[in-house]
C-alpha positions as a Python dict, from the first residue, in 0.01 Angstrom:
ca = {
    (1, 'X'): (0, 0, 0),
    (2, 'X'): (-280, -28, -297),
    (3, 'X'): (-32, -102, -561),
    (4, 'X'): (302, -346, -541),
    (5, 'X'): (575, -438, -798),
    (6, 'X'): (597, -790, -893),
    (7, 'X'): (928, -1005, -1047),
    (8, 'X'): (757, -1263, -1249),
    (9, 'X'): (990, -1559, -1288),
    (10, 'X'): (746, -1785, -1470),
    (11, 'X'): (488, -1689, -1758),
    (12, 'X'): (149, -1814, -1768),
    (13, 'X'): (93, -2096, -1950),
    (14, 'X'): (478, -2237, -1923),
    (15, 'X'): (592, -2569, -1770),
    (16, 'X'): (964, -2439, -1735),
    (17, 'X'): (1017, -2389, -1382),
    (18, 'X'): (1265, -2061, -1374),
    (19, 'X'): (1411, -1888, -1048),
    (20, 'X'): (1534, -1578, -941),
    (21, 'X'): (1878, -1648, -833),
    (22, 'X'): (2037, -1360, -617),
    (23, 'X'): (2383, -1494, -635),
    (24, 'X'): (2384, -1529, -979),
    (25, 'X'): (2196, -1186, -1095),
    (26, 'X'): (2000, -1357, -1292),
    (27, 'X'): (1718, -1593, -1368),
    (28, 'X'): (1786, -1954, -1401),
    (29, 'X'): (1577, -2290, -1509),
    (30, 'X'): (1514, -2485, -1221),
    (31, 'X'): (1320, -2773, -1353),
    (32, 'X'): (1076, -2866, -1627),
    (33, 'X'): (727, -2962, -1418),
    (34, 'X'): (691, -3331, -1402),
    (35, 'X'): (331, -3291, -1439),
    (36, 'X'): (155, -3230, -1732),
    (37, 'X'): (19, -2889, -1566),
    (38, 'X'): (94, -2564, -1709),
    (39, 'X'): (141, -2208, -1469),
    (40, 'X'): (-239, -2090, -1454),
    (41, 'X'): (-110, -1732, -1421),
    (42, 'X'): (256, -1522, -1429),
    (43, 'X'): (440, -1641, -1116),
    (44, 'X'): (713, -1495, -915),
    (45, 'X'): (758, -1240, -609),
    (46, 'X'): (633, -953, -461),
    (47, 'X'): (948, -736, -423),
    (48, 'X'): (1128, -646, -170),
    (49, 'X'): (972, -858, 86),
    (50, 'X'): (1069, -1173, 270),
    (51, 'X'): (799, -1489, 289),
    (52, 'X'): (814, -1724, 574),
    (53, 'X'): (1025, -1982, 389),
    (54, 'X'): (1301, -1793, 371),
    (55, 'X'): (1213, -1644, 14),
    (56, 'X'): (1074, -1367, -161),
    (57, 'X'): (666, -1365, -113),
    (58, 'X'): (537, -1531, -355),
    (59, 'X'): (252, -1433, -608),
    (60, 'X'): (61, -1506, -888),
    (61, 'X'): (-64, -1229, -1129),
    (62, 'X'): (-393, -1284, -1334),
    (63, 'X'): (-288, -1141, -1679),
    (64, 'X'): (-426, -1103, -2032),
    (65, 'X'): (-169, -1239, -2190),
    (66, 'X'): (204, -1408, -2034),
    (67, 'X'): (448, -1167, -2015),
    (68, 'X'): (836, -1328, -1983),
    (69, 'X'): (1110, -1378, -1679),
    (70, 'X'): (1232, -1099, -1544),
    (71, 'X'): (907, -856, -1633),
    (72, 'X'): (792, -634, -1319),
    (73, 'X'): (427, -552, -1306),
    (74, 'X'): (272, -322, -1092),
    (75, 'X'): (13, -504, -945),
    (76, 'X'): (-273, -475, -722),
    (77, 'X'): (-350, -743, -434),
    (78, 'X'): (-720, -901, -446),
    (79, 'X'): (-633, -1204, -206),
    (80, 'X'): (-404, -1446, -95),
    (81, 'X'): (-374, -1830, -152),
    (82, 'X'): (-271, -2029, 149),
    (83, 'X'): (-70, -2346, 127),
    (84, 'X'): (230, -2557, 295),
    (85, 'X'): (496, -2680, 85),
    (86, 'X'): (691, -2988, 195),
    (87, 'X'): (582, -2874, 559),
    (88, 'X'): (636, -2518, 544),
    (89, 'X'): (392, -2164, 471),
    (90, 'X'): (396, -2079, 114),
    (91, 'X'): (150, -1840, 88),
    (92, 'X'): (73, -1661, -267),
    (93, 'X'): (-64, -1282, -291),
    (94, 'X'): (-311, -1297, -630),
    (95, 'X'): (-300, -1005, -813),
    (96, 'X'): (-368, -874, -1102),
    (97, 'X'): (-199, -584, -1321),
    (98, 'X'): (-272, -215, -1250),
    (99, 'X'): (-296, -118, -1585),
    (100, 'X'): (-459, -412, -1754),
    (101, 'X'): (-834, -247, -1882),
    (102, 'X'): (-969, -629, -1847),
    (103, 'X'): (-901, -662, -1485),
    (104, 'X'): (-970, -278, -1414),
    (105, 'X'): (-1295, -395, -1213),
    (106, 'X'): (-1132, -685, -1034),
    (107, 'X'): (-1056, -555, -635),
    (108, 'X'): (-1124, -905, -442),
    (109, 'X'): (-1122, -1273, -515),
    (110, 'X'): (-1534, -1219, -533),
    (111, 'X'): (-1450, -1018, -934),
    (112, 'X'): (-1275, -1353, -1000),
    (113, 'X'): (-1476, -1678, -1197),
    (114, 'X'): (-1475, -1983, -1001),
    (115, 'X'): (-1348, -2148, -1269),
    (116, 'X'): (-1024, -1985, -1273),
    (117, 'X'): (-975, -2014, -869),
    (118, 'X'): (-1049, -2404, -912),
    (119, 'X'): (-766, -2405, -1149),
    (120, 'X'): (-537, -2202, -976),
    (121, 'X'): (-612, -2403, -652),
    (122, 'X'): (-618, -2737, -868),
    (123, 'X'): (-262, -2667, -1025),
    (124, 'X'): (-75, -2615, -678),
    (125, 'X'): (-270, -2895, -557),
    (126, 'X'): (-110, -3163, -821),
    (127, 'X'): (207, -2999, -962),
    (128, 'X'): (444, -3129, -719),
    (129, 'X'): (314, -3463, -717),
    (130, 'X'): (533, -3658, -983),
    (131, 'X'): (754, -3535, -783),
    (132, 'X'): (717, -3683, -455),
    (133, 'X'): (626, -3382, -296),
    (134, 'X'): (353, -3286, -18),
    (135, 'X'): (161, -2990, -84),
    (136, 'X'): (-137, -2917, 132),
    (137, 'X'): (-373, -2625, -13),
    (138, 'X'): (-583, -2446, 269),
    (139, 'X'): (-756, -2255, 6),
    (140, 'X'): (-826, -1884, -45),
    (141, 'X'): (-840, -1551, 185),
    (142, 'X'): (-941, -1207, 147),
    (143, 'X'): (-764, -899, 13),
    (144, 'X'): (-715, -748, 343),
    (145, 'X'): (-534, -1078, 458),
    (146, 'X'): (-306, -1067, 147),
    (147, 'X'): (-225, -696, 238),
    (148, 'X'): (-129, -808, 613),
    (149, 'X'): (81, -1092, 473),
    (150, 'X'): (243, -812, 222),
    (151, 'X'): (338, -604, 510),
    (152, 'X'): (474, -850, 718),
    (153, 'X'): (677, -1006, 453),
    (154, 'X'): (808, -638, 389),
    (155, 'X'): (882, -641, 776),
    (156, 'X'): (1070, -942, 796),
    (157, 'X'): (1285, -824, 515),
    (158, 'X'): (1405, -534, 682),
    (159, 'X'): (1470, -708, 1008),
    (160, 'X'): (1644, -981, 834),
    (161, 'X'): (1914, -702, 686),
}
């Protein structure tokens, strides 16, 4: 399982919160962020799995330049992000594009700056606030992790059909 599609339903750099909707077909605005935070990286799903709120996996794909709702990118796990949402798992697989040639060397969270994990971690840690919202980051995990977390969203998917 080295390489996985994502659905990105937000570009990097946006504040428009936008949704997959399944019932719907389509893509829909769900909110503009309270917070004066912008998406660190393209955000959406890994597809065809099931996370343990009830949704698609979620991920986050380091990327040149945004791409736009509804884009799949085959992407390649390097770790996962860990948090709880409002009291539930919302774990995030980080990725980053197969065939990108500026994140060809990048295989675990180690290729990534600091700078841009503090950011990533900084933005889920605040977003929701305006909002009302609890979010509790638990911080980073390795590749291998984010692989497990893959396959047993994939699992859970199957056994939910």
């Amino acid at each position: 399982m080295s390489e996985l599609l994502m659905f990105v339903e937000i570009p990097k750099g946006s504040r428009n919160k936008y949704e997959w909707d399944p019932e719907v077909g389509a893509i829909v605005f769900d909110r503009y962020l309270y917070s004066s935070v912008v998406y660190p990286a393209d955000y959406g799903f890994i597809t065809d799995t099931l996370g343990e709120d009830g949704d698609p996996l979620d991920a986050l794909c380091l990327v040149s330049d945004p791409t736009f709702p509804g884009c799949r990118i085959p992407v390649r796990a390097v770790g996962l992000f860990k948090m709880i949402d409002n009291g539930e798992v919302d774990d995030k697989v980080v990725c980053v594009p197969v065939d990108d040639p500026n994140w060809k060397g990048v295989e675990t969270l180690d290729d990534i700056s600091d700078q841009l994990k503090t950011e990533i971690s900084h933005f889920f840690a605040i977003y929701k606030q305006p909002e009302g919202k609890i979010v509790e980051v638990q911080g980073y995990r390795s590749r291998e992790e984010a692989l497990d977390t893959v396959a047993a969203a994939k699992q859970r998917l199957l056994a939910a059909k």
